[in-house]
Amino acid sequence: MPTTAFSTYFARELDVEQLSWLLHGNPAPDRDRTALDLSQWAEWIRNDIRCSSCGKSGAQVVRPSKVRGGQALLRQAHFRFVDQQGGDAHHPFCEFSGKDDRAVGQPDTLLNFGSEKSAETRAVRVLVCKGIESGIFDQATIRAMRQWFFDLKSASRFTVEVSPEMLAWAHSLRRHPSYRRWTFHPAQAEMPAFDWAAAAKFRFTEENLELIEFAQNVRHHESDWKRSELLAAKHFGQEVFNVLALQRYYEDTLALCAFVAKNSGLTFGKTDPDHYRFVGAPVPFLALCALVLFASGWEMNVAIGKFAALLAAKEPTDLALGNVIGLNPFHDYAAWRLVMHASEVAAKSARGIDYQGQLASIESKLRQEHADWRSRETTF
């Protein structure tokens, strides 16, 4: 269940306590943190508050619960979305759909721009504050962006049918040393320390070069492979978002990240901006660049102009403006792209998907070729 939701009236993301302060006419953040009674506004909340992920209404406030006789929270205050029949009001593809009160929190696709857990987050927070004060974007823009991405995700789905073996096969092809080419001849095996395993890999390259090149077209960090295995296993047989619908927007966002990082005079992390296309950009920075591109109609030069205005703007007068929940629309993009790519690779693999098995078979054939050759040579 979500701890924050979007208020259409207040045009911002709010948690239950913040909503309480505003409805009771006291928005001061240093107020007692105890959630106030919102029962008199129940119908208003039901119609006004929207799910941050799917945009559905039907919100109810669930008050926090504490340990009997103590102050420790058993459950923090949050929102539950219920339809007219008392069922789950979320869209079936919403990240909160079907989750009960025990699953309280925010999905990994959402991030708090106000968090100061890292230097890049602090830098992004200042830019977010500048953007809001300058009118370049606001919380309504962030909400509209979430809805746009959610609608895009809902319209493009696929069923996960990728096995661990398919992923292992694609990973093996990705790591296969195809840059060296060598043609085997039985005479080579007369060398006293001939490397049969290497010879088998050379022959494998010749037999599968087109497939290997296809498998190596998609480059990702090693950690993405591990994540793809977890996602494929967790969602096997389920319908999920087809990340290929995001490819253009992801590549444009990374390009903007790299341009801004190299030309802004600011530091957004230790990663070389030229490597963003391989390992990704820092998540808060990626989310900000996606927001600016969205606010620019996905026009690159318009977005660069907005960033120039952001950087030239005076320091924000209210850093609290950065306490907003942003969207990382590309969460797990790389891992899901690998899942889909593994499926494509497997479909093109006419000889099967057992990498070690194929190498062993090739080595056996090479040894037989050598034995046959020696037999012919000794005959003469």
PDB file of N, CA and C in Angstrom, residues 25-119:
ATOM      1  N   GLY A  25      -5.663  23.026   8.202  1.00  0.00           N
ATOM      2  CA  GLY A  25      -5.236  24.417   8.154  1.00  0.00           C
ATOM      3  C   GLY A  25      -3.943  24.703   8.854  1.00  0.00           C
ATOM      4  N   ASN A  26      -3.119  23.692   9.068  1.00  0.00           N
ATOM      5  CA  ASN A  26      -1.827  23.915   9.718  1.00  0.00           C
ATOM      6  C   ASN A  26      -0.766  23.097   8.990  1.00  0.00           C
ATOM      7  N   PRO A  27      -0.182  23.669   7.919  1.00  0.00           N
ATOM      8  CA  PRO A  27       0.804  22.926   7.139  1.00  0.00           C
ATOM      9  C   PRO A  27       2.211  22.947   7.705  1.00  0.00           C
ATOM     10  N   ALA A  28       2.378  23.410   8.948  1.00  0.00           N
ATOM     11  CA  ALA A  28       3.730  23.493   9.510  1.00  0.00           C
ATOM     12  C   ALA A  28       4.332  22.108   9.686  1.00  0.00           C
ATOM     13  N   PRO A  29       5.536  21.870   9.163  1.00  0.00           N
ATOM     14  CA  PRO A  29       6.145  20.540   9.230  1.00  0.00           C
ATOM     15  C   PRO A  29       6.640  20.146  10.605  1.00  0.00           C
ATOM     16  N   ASP A  30       6.728  21.133  11.557  1.00  0.00           N
ATOM     17  CA  ASP A  30       7.223  20.784  12.880  1.00  0.00           C
ATOM     18  C   ASP A  30       6.086  20.424  13.835  1.00  0.00           C
ATOM     19  N   ARG A  31       4.905  20.273  13.284  1.00  0.00           N
ATOM     20  CA  ARG A  31       3.752  19.898  14.097  1.00  0.00           C
ATOM     21  C   ARG A  31       3.921  18.485  14.648  1.00  0.00           C
ATOM     22  N   ASP A  32       3.174  18.166  15.675  1.00  0.00           N
ATOM     23  CA  ASP A  32       3.175  16.810  16.230  1.00  0.00           C
ATOM     24  C   ASP A  32       2.971  15.799  15.110  1.00  0.00           C
ATOM     25  N   ARG A  33       3.813  14.755  15.052  1.00  0.00           N
ATOM     26  CA  ARG A  33       3.797  13.792  13.957  1.00  0.00           C
ATOM     27  C   ARG A  33       2.625  12.809  14.031  1.00  0.00           C
ATOM     28  N   THR A  34       1.792  12.921  15.052  1.00  0.00           N
ATOM     29  CA  THR A  34       0.652  12.010  15.154  1.00  0.00           C
ATOM     30  C   THR A  34      -0.372  12.331  14.068  1.00  0.00           C
ATOM     31  N   ALA A  35      -0.786  11.331  13.317  1.00  0.00           N
ATOM     32  CA  ALA A  35      -1.758  11.535  12.250  1.00  0.00           C
ATOM     33  C   ALA A  35      -3.095  11.983  12.839  1.00  0.00           C
ATOM     34  N   LEU A  36      -3.708  12.996  12.234  1.00  0.00           N
ATOM     35  CA  LEU A  36      -4.970  13.517  12.724  1.00  0.00           C
ATOM     36  C   LEU A  36      -6.144  12.745  12.137  1.00  0.00           C
ATOM     37  N   ASP A  37      -7.302  12.897  12.783  1.00  0.00           N
ATOM     38  CA  ASP A  37      -8.507  12.216  12.313  1.00  0.00           C
ATOM     39  C   ASP A  37      -8.996  12.886  11.026  1.00  0.00           C
ATOM     40  N   LEU A  38      -9.107  12.107   9.961  1.00  0.00           N
ATOM     41  CA  LEU A  38      -9.532  12.638   8.663  1.00  0.00           C
ATOM     42  C   LEU A  38     -10.894  12.097   8.240  1.00  0.00           C
ATOM     43  N   SER A  39     -11.638  11.532   9.185  1.00  0.00           N
ATOM     44  CA  SER A  39     -12.910  10.891   8.838  1.00  0.00           C
ATOM     45  C   SER A  39     -13.904  11.871   8.220  1.00  0.00           C
ATOM     46  N   GLN A  40     -13.885  13.134   8.654  1.00  0.00           N
ATOM     47  CA  GLN A  40     -14.843  14.107   8.117  1.00  0.00           C
ATOM     48  C   GLN A  40     -14.563  14.456   6.656  1.00  0.00           C
ATOM     49  N   TRP A  41     -13.350  14.139   6.194  1.00  0.00           N
ATOM     50  CA  TRP A  41     -12.971  14.420   4.800  1.00  0.00           C
ATOM     51  C   TRP A  41     -12.925  13.137   3.963  1.00  0.00           C
ATOM     52  N   ALA A  42     -13.501  12.064   4.472  1.00  0.00           N
ATOM     53  CA  ALA A  42     -13.379  10.761   3.810  1.00  0.00           C
ATOM     54  C   ALA A  42     -13.850  10.796   2.355  1.00  0.00           C
ATOM     55  N   GLU A  43     -15.020  11.394   2.106  1.00  0.00           N
ATOM     56  CA  GLU A  43     -15.546  11.423   0.737  1.00  0.00           C
ATOM     57  C   GLU A  43     -14.698  12.322  -0.153  1.00  0.00           C
ATOM     58  N   TRP A  44     -14.247  13.441   0.414  1.00  0.00           N
ATOM     59  CA  TRP A  44     -13.383  14.355  -0.353  1.00  0.00           C
ATOM     60  C   TRP A  44     -12.086  13.652  -0.734  1.00  0.00           C
ATOM     61  N   ILE A  45     -11.510  12.933   0.209  1.00  0.00           N
ATOM     62  CA  ILE A  45     -10.268  12.195  -0.049  1.00  0.00           C
ATOM     63  C   ILE A  45     -10.492  11.132  -1.115  1.00  0.00           C
ATOM     64  N   ARG A  46     -11.624  10.471  -1.033  1.00  0.00           N
ATOM     65  CA  ARG A  46     -11.928   9.412  -2.007  1.00  0.00           C
ATOM     66  C   ARG A  46     -11.944   9.955  -3.438  1.00  0.00           C
ATOM     67  N   ASN A  47     -12.436  11.175  -3.605  1.00  0.00           N
ATOM     68  CA  ASN A  47     -12.555  11.753  -4.943  1.00  0.00           C
ATOM     69  C   ASN A  47     -11.311  12.519  -5.381  1.00  0.00           C
ATOM     70  N   ASP A  48     -10.567  13.054  -4.420  1.00  0.00           N
ATOM     71  CA  ASP A  48      -9.431  13.920  -4.772  1.00  0.00           C
ATOM     72  C   ASP A  48      -8.109  13.168  -4.897  1.00  0.00           C
ATOM     73  N   ILE A  49      -7.821  12.294  -3.965  1.00  0.00           N
ATOM     74  CA  ILE A  49      -6.508  11.640  -3.909  1.00  0.00           C
ATOM     75  C   ILE A  49      -6.389  10.570  -4.987  1.00  0.00           C
ATOM     76  N   ARG A  50      -5.259  10.581  -5.690  1.00  0.00           N
ATOM     77  CA  ARG A  50      -5.014   9.639  -6.785  1.00  0.00           C
ATOM     78  C   ARG A  50      -3.790   8.777  -6.498  1.00  0.00           C
ATOM     79  N   CYS A  51      -3.857   7.541  -6.953  1.00  0.00           N
ATOM     80  CA  CYS A  51      -2.698   6.654  -6.830  1.00  0.00           C
ATOM     81  C   CYS A  51      -1.540   7.235  -7.630  1.00  0.00           C
ATOM     82  N   SER A  52      -0.357   7.256  -7.049  1.00  0.00           N
ATOM     83  CA  SER A  52       0.816   7.819  -7.715  1.00  0.00           C
ATOM     84  C   SER A  52       1.241   7.011  -8.922  1.00  0.00           C
ATOM     85  N   SER A  53       0.863   5.746  -8.963  1.00  0.00           N
ATOM     86  CA  SER A  53       1.292   4.880 -10.058  1.00  0.00           C
ATOM     87  C   SER A  53       0.282   4.843 -11.198  1.00  0.00           C
ATOM     88  N   CYS A  54      -0.982   4.489 -10.895  1.00  0.00           N
ATOM     89  CA  CYS A  54      -1.965   4.289 -11.970  1.00  0.00           C
ATOM     90  C   CYS A  54      -2.975   5.421 -12.093  1.00  0.00           C
ATOM     91  N   GLY A  55      -2.999   6.353 -11.122  1.00  0.00           N
ATOM     92  CA  GLY A  55      -3.884   7.508 -11.211  1.00  0.00           C
ATOM     93  C   GLY A  55      -5.318   7.265 -10.804  1.00  0.00           C
ATOM     94  N   LYS A  56      -5.622   6.084 -10.251  1.00  0.00           N
ATOM     95  CA  LYS A  56      -6.997   5.772  -9.860  1.00  0.00           C
ATOM     96  C   LYS A  56      -7.377   6.502  -8.571  1.00  0.00           C
ATOM     97  N   SER A  57      -8.687   6.761  -8.424  1.00  0.00           N
ATOM     98  CA  SER A  57      -9.205   7.373  -7.199  1.00  0.00           C
ATOM     99  C   SER A  57      -9.745   6.270  -6.292  1.00  0.00           C
ATOM    100  N   GLY A  58     -10.469   6.674  -5.233  1.00  0.00           N
ATOM    101  CA  GLY A  58     -11.009   5.698  -4.290  1.00  0.00           C
ATOM    102  C   GLY A  58     -10.157   5.535  -3.050  1.00  0.00           C
ATOM    103  N   ALA A  59      -9.405   6.577  -2.701  1.00  0.00           N
ATOM    104  CA  ALA A  59      -8.472   6.470  -1.575  1.00  0.00           C
ATOM    105  C   ALA A  59      -9.182   6.465  -0.225  1.00  0.00           C
ATOM    106  N   GLN A  60      -8.659   5.662   0.670  1.00  0.00           N
ATOM    107  CA  GLN A  60      -9.035   5.670   2.077  1.00  0.00           C
ATOM    108  C   GLN A  60      -7.759   5.824   2.897  1.00  0.00           C
ATOM    109  N   VAL A  61      -7.870   6.514   4.021  1.00  0.00           N
ATOM    110  CA  VAL A  61      -6.715   6.690   4.901  1.00  0.00           C
ATOM    111  C   VAL A  61      -6.695   5.575   5.935  1.00  0.00           C
ATOM    112  N   VAL A  62      -5.558   4.931   6.052  1.00  0.00           N
ATOM    113  CA  VAL A  62      -5.359   3.902   7.074  1.00  0.00           C
ATOM    114  C   VAL A  62      -4.434   4.497   8.126  1.00  0.00           C
ATOM    115  N   ARG A  63      -4.956   4.641   9.336  1.00  0.00           N
ATOM    116  CA  ARG A  63      -4.184   5.265  10.408  1.00  0.00           C
ATOM    117  C   ARG A  63      -3.068   4.339  10.872  1.00  0.00           C
ATOM    118  N   PRO A  64      -2.034   4.901  11.459  1.00  0.00           N
ATOM    119  CA  PRO A  64      -0.933   4.063  11.946  1.00  0.00           C
ATOM    120  C   PRO A  64      -1.358   3.253  13.159  1.00  0.00           C
ATOM    121  N   SER A  65      -0.690   2.154  13.374  1.00  0.00           N
ATOM    122  CA  SER A  65      -0.953   1.350  14.570  1.00  0.00           C
ATOM    123  C   SER A  65       0.360   1.160  15.312  1.00  0.00           C
ATOM    124  N   LYS A  66       0.271   1.141  16.637  1.00  0.00           N
ATOM    125  CA  LYS A  66       1.456   1.037  17.477  1.00  0.00           C
ATOM    126  C   LYS A  66       1.412  -0.223  18.335  1.00  0.00           C
ATOM    127  N   VAL A  67       2.564  -0.581  18.821  1.00  0.00           N
ATOM    128  CA  VAL A  67       2.666  -1.711  19.739  1.00  0.00           C
ATOM    129  C   VAL A  67       1.860  -1.390  20.994  1.00  0.00           C
ATOM    130  N   ARG A  68       1.094  -2.365  21.461  1.00  0.00           N
ATOM    131  CA  ARG A  68       0.282  -2.147  22.655  1.00  0.00           C
ATOM    132  C   ARG A  68       1.161  -1.711  23.826  1.00  0.00           C
ATOM    133  N   GLY A  69       0.819  -0.563  24.394  1.00  0.00           N
ATOM    134  CA  GLY A  69       1.553  -0.056  25.544  1.00  0.00           C
ATOM    135  C   GLY A  69       2.884   0.582  25.189  1.00  0.00           C
ATOM    136  N   GLY A  70       3.163   0.789  23.910  1.00  0.00           N
ATOM    137  CA  GLY A  70       4.433   1.379  23.505  1.00  0.00           C
ATOM    138  C   GLY A  70       4.249   2.390  22.391  1.00  0.00           C
ATOM    139  N   GLN A  71       5.377   2.937  21.908  1.00  0.00           N
ATOM    140  CA  GLN A  71       5.347   3.945  20.862  1.00  0.00           C
ATOM    141  C   GLN A  71       5.815   3.414  19.510  1.00  0.00           C
ATOM    142  N   ALA A  72       6.360   2.206  19.501  1.00  0.00           N
ATOM    143  CA  ALA A  72       6.882   1.651  18.249  1.00  0.00           C
ATOM    144  C   ALA A  72       5.746   1.391  17.267  1.00  0.00           C
ATOM    145  N   LEU A  73       5.963   1.773  16.006  1.00  0.00           N
ATOM    146  CA  LEU A  73       4.943   1.595  14.981  1.00  0.00           C
ATOM    147  C   LEU A  73       4.917   0.164  14.460  1.00  0.00           C
ATOM    148  N   LEU A  74       3.724  -0.407  14.443  1.00  0.00           N
ATOM    149  CA  LEU A  74       3.535  -1.687  13.769  1.00  0.00           C
ATOM    150  C   LEU A  74       3.244  -1.461  12.290  1.00  0.00           C
ATOM    151  N   ARG A  75       2.552  -0.358  12.007  1.00  0.00           N
ATOM    152  CA  ARG A  75       2.172  -0.031  10.638  1.00  0.00           C
ATOM    153  C   ARG A  75       2.066   1.481  10.523  1.00  0.00           C
ATOM    154  N   GLN A  76       2.757   2.058   9.531  1.00  0.00           N
ATOM    155  CA  GLN A  76       2.688   3.496   9.360  1.00  0.00           C
ATOM    156  C   GLN A  76       1.416   3.885   8.614  1.00  0.00           C
ATOM    157  N   ALA A  77       1.041   5.147   8.752  1.00  0.00           N
ATOM    158  CA  ALA A  77      -0.145   5.638   8.058  1.00  0.00           C
ATOM    159  C   ALA A  77       0.066   5.541   6.550  1.00  0.00           C
ATOM    160  N   HIS A  78      -0.990   5.165   5.840  1.00  0.00           N
ATOM    161  CA  HIS A  78      -0.864   5.014   4.392  1.00  0.00           C
ATOM    162  C   HIS A  78      -2.238   5.118   3.743  1.00  0.00           C
ATOM    163  N   PHE A  79      -2.255   4.990   2.425  1.00  0.00           N
ATOM    164  CA  PHE A  79      -3.499   5.054   1.668  1.00  0.00           C
ATOM    165  C   PHE A  79      -3.868   3.674   1.138  1.00  0.00           C
ATOM    166  N   ARG A  80      -5.160   3.377   1.186  1.00  0.00           N
ATOM    167  CA  ARG A  80      -5.695   2.178   0.554  1.00  0.00           C
ATOM    168  C   ARG A  80      -6.696   2.648  -0.506  1.00  0.00           C
ATOM    169  N   PHE A  81      -6.648   2.027  -1.683  1.00  0.00           N
ATOM    170  CA  PHE A  81      -7.551   2.424  -2.764  1.00  0.00           C
ATOM    171  C   PHE A  81      -8.593   1.332  -2.984  1.00  0.00           C
ATOM    172  N   VAL A  82      -9.863   1.708  -2.772  1.00  0.00           N
ATOM    173  CA  VAL A  82     -10.971   0.750  -2.788  1.00  0.00           C
ATOM    174  C   VAL A  82     -12.031   1.218  -3.781  1.00  0.00           C
ATOM    175  N   ASP A  83     -12.554   0.283  -4.589  1.00  0.00           N
ATOM    176  CA  ASP A  83     -13.606   0.648  -5.542  1.00  0.00           C
ATOM    177  C   ASP A  83     -14.980   0.632  -4.867  1.00  0.00           C
ATOM    178  N   GLN A  84     -16.029   0.914  -5.635  1.00  0.00           N
ATOM    179  CA  GLN A  84     -17.383   1.023  -5.079  1.00  0.00           C
ATOM    180  C   GLN A  84     -17.889  -0.294  -4.507  1.00  0.00           C
ATOM    181  N   GLN A  85     -17.330  -1.406  -4.980  1.00  0.00           N
ATOM    182  CA  GLN A  85     -17.733  -2.727  -4.489  1.00  0.00           C
ATOM    183  C   GLN A  85     -16.861  -3.205  -3.328  1.00  0.00           C
ATOM    184  N   GLY A  86     -15.930  -2.371  -2.892  1.00  0.00           N
ATOM    185  CA  GLY A  86     -15.053  -2.735  -1.786  1.00  0.00           C
ATOM    186  C   GLY A  86     -13.818  -3.499  -2.207  1.00  0.00           C
ATOM    187  N   GLY A  87     -13.609  -3.640  -3.520  1.00  0.00           N
ATOM    188  CA  GLY A  87     -12.434  -4.348  -4.020  1.00  0.00           C
ATOM    189  C   GLY A  87     -11.271  -3.419  -4.298  1.00  0.00           C
ATOM    190  N   ASP A  88     -10.211  -3.979  -4.854  1.00  0.00           N
ATOM    191  CA  ASP A  88      -9.003  -3.226  -5.179  1.00  0.00           C
ATOM    192  C   ASP A  88      -9.300  -2.259  -6.324  1.00  0.00           C
ATOM    193  N   ALA A  89      -9.068  -0.954  -6.092  1.00  0.00           N
ATOM    194  CA  ALA A  89      -9.376   0.052  -7.113  1.00  0.00           C
ATOM    195  C   ALA A  89      -8.235   0.269  -8.096  1.00  0.00           C
ATOM    196  N   HIS A  90      -7.057  -0.260  -7.785  1.00  0.00           N
ATOM    197  CA  HIS A  90      -5.901  -0.039  -8.660  1.00  0.00           C
ATOM    198  C   HIS A  90      -6.097  -0.694 -10.025  1.00  0.00           C
ATOM    199  N   HIS A  91      -5.458  -0.130 -11.025  1.00  0.00           N
ATOM    200  CA  HIS A  91      -5.405  -0.759 -12.344  1.00  0.00           C
ATOM    201  C   HIS A  91      -4.692  -2.104 -12.190  1.00  0.00           C
ATOM    202  N   PRO A  92      -5.101  -3.136 -12.928  1.00  0.00           N
ATOM    203  CA  PRO A  92      -4.460  -4.456 -12.785  1.00  0.00           C
ATOM    204  C   PRO A  92      -2.949  -4.437 -12.976  1.00  0.00           C
ATOM    205  N   PHE A  93      -2.424  -3.486 -13.763  1.00  0.00           N
ATOM    206  CA  PHE A  93      -0.992  -3.417 -14.007  1.00  0.00           C
ATOM    207  C   PHE A  93      -0.278  -2.468 -13.048  1.00  0.00           C
ATOM    208  N   CYS A  94      -1.018  -1.894 -12.107  1.00  0.00           N
ATOM    209  CA  CYS A  94      -0.408  -0.977 -11.138  1.00  0.00           C
ATOM    210  C   CYS A  94       0.515  -1.736 -10.197  1.00  0.00           C
ATOM    211  N   GLU A  95       1.598  -1.072  -9.784  1.00  0.00           N
ATOM    212  CA  GLU A  95       2.554  -1.706  -8.874  1.00  0.00           C
ATOM    213  C   GLU A  95       1.949  -2.003  -7.508  1.00  0.00           C
ATOM    214  N   PHE A  96       0.851  -1.314  -7.163  1.00  0.00           N
ATOM    215  CA  PHE A  96       0.204  -1.534  -5.873  1.00  0.00           C
ATOM    216  C   PHE A  96      -0.989  -2.482  -5.972  1.00  0.00           C
ATOM    217  N   SER A  97      -1.308  -2.936  -7.148  1.00  0.00           N
ATOM    218  CA  SER A  97      -2.480  -3.787  -7.333  1.00  0.00           C
ATOM    219  C   SER A  97      -2.347  -5.095  -6.566  1.00  0.00           C
ATOM    220  N   GLY A  98      -3.392  -5.417  -5.790  1.00  0.00           N
ATOM    221  CA  GLY A  98      -3.421  -6.694  -5.084  1.00  0.00           C
ATOM    222  C   GLY A  98      -2.589  -6.759  -3.830  1.00  0.00           C
ATOM    223  N   LYS A  99      -1.940  -5.653  -3.438  1.00  0.00           N
ATOM    224  CA  LYS A  99      -1.094  -5.684  -2.245  1.00  0.00           C
ATOM    225  C   LYS A  99      -1.913  -5.306  -1.018  1.00  0.00           C
ATOM    226  N   ASP A 100      -1.719  -6.065   0.070  1.00  0.00           N
ATOM    227  CA  ASP A 100      -2.485  -5.811   1.283  1.00  0.00           C
ATOM    228  C   ASP A 100      -1.744  -4.843   2.190  1.00  0.00           C
ATOM    229  N   ASP A 101      -2.303  -4.620   3.380  1.00  0.00           N
ATOM    230  CA  ASP A 101      -1.746  -3.630   4.297  1.00  0.00           C
ATOM    231  C   ASP A 101      -0.344  -3.972   4.774  1.00  0.00           C
ATOM    232  N   ARG A 102       0.059  -5.222   4.643  1.00  0.00           N
ATOM    233  CA  ARG A 102       1.394  -5.586   5.121  1.00  0.00           C
ATOM    234  C   ARG A 102       2.471  -5.077   4.180  1.00  0.00           C
ATOM    235  N   ALA A 103       2.087  -4.787   2.925  1.00  0.00           N
ATOM    236  CA  ALA A 103       3.062  -4.311   1.949  1.00  0.00           C
ATOM    237  C   ALA A 103       2.972  -2.796   1.848  1.00  0.00           C
ATOM    238  N   VAL A 104       3.391  -2.110   2.911  1.00  0.00           N
ATOM    239  CA  VAL A 104       3.316  -0.659   2.950  1.00  0.00           C
ATOM    240  C   VAL A 104       4.648  -0.080   2.512  1.00  0.00           C
ATOM    241  N   GLY A 105       4.601   0.903   1.617  1.00  0.00           N
ATOM    242  CA  GLY A 105       5.832   1.527   1.161  1.00  0.00           C
ATOM    243  C   GLY A 105       5.658   2.093  -0.223  1.00  0.00           C
ATOM    244  N   GLN A 106       6.793   2.383  -0.870  1.00  0.00           N
ATOM    245  CA  GLN A 106       6.775   2.895  -2.223  1.00  0.00           C
ATOM    246  C   GLN A 106       7.550   1.941  -3.113  1.00  0.00           C
ATOM    247  N   PRO A 107       7.119   1.767  -4.368  1.00  0.00           N
ATOM    248  CA  PRO A 107       7.858   0.900  -5.280  1.00  0.00           C
ATOM    249  C   PRO A 107       9.198   1.517  -5.645  1.00  0.00           C
ATOM    250  N   ASP A 108      10.084   0.704  -6.172  1.00  0.00           N
ATOM    251  CA  ASP A 108      11.418   1.181  -6.523  1.00  0.00           C
ATOM    252  C   ASP A 108      11.406   2.165  -7.683  1.00  0.00           C
ATOM    253  N   THR A 109      10.285   2.255  -8.402  1.00  0.00           N
ATOM    254  CA  THR A 109      10.205   3.204  -9.504  1.00  0.00           C
ATOM    255  C   THR A 109      10.061   4.639  -9.010  1.00  0.00           C
ATOM    256  N   LEU A 110       9.689   4.817  -7.738  1.00  0.00           N
ATOM    257  CA  LEU A 110       9.537   6.152  -7.173  1.00  0.00           C
ATOM    258  C   LEU A 110      10.723   6.477  -6.281  1.00  0.00           C
ATOM    259  N   LEU A 111      11.143   7.746  -6.279  1.00  0.00           N
ATOM    260  CA  LEU A 111      12.241   8.148  -5.419  1.00  0.00           C
ATOM    261  C   LEU A 111      11.967   9.535  -4.874  1.00  0.00           C
ATOM    262  N   ASN A 112      12.496   9.784  -3.695  1.00  0.00           N
ATOM    263  CA  ASN A 112      12.296  11.057  -3.019  1.00  0.00           C
ATOM    264  C   ASN A 112      13.419  12.005  -3.400  1.00  0.00           C
ATOM    265  N   PHE A 113      13.100  13.040  -4.172  1.00  0.00           N
ATOM    266  CA  PHE A 113      14.113  14.019  -4.554  1.00  0.00           C
ATOM    267  C   PHE A 113      14.639  14.772  -3.331  1.00  0.00           C
ATOM    268  N   GLY A 114      13.886  14.745  -2.231  1.00  0.00           N
ATOM    269  CA  GLY A 114      14.325  15.440  -1.034  1.00  0.00           C
ATOM    270  C   GLY A 114      15.306  14.660  -0.196  1.00  0.00           C
ATOM    271  N   SER A 115      15.536  13.400  -0.535  1.00  0.00           N
ATOM    272  CA  SER A 115      16.483  12.588   0.215  1.00  0.00           C
ATOM    273  C   SER A 115      17.893  13.122   0.026  1.00  0.00           C
ATOM    274  N   GLU A 116      18.707  13.052   1.065  1.00  0.00           N
ATOM    275  CA  GLU A 116      20.087  13.515   0.965  1.00  0.00           C
ATOM    276  C   GLU A 116      21.047  12.377   1.264  1.00  0.00           C
ATOM    277  N   LYS A 117      20.765  11.215   0.716  1.00  0.00           N
ATOM    278  CA  LYS A 117      21.590  10.045   0.971  1.00  0.00           C
ATOM    279  C   LYS A 117      22.876  10.036   0.153  1.00  0.00           C
ATOM    280  N   SER A 118      22.969  10.876  -0.863  1.00  0.00           N
ATOM    281  CA  SER A 118      24.162  10.897  -1.694  1.00  0.00           C
ATOM    282  C   SER A 118      24.378  12.298  -2.229  1.00  0.00           C
ATOM    283  N   ALA A 119      25.608  12.555  -2.691  1.00  0.00           N
ATOM    284  CA  ALA A 119      25.939  13.872  -3.225  1.00  0.00           C
ATOM    285  C   ALA A 119      25.131  14.180  -4.477  1.00  0.00           C
TER     286      ALA A 119
END
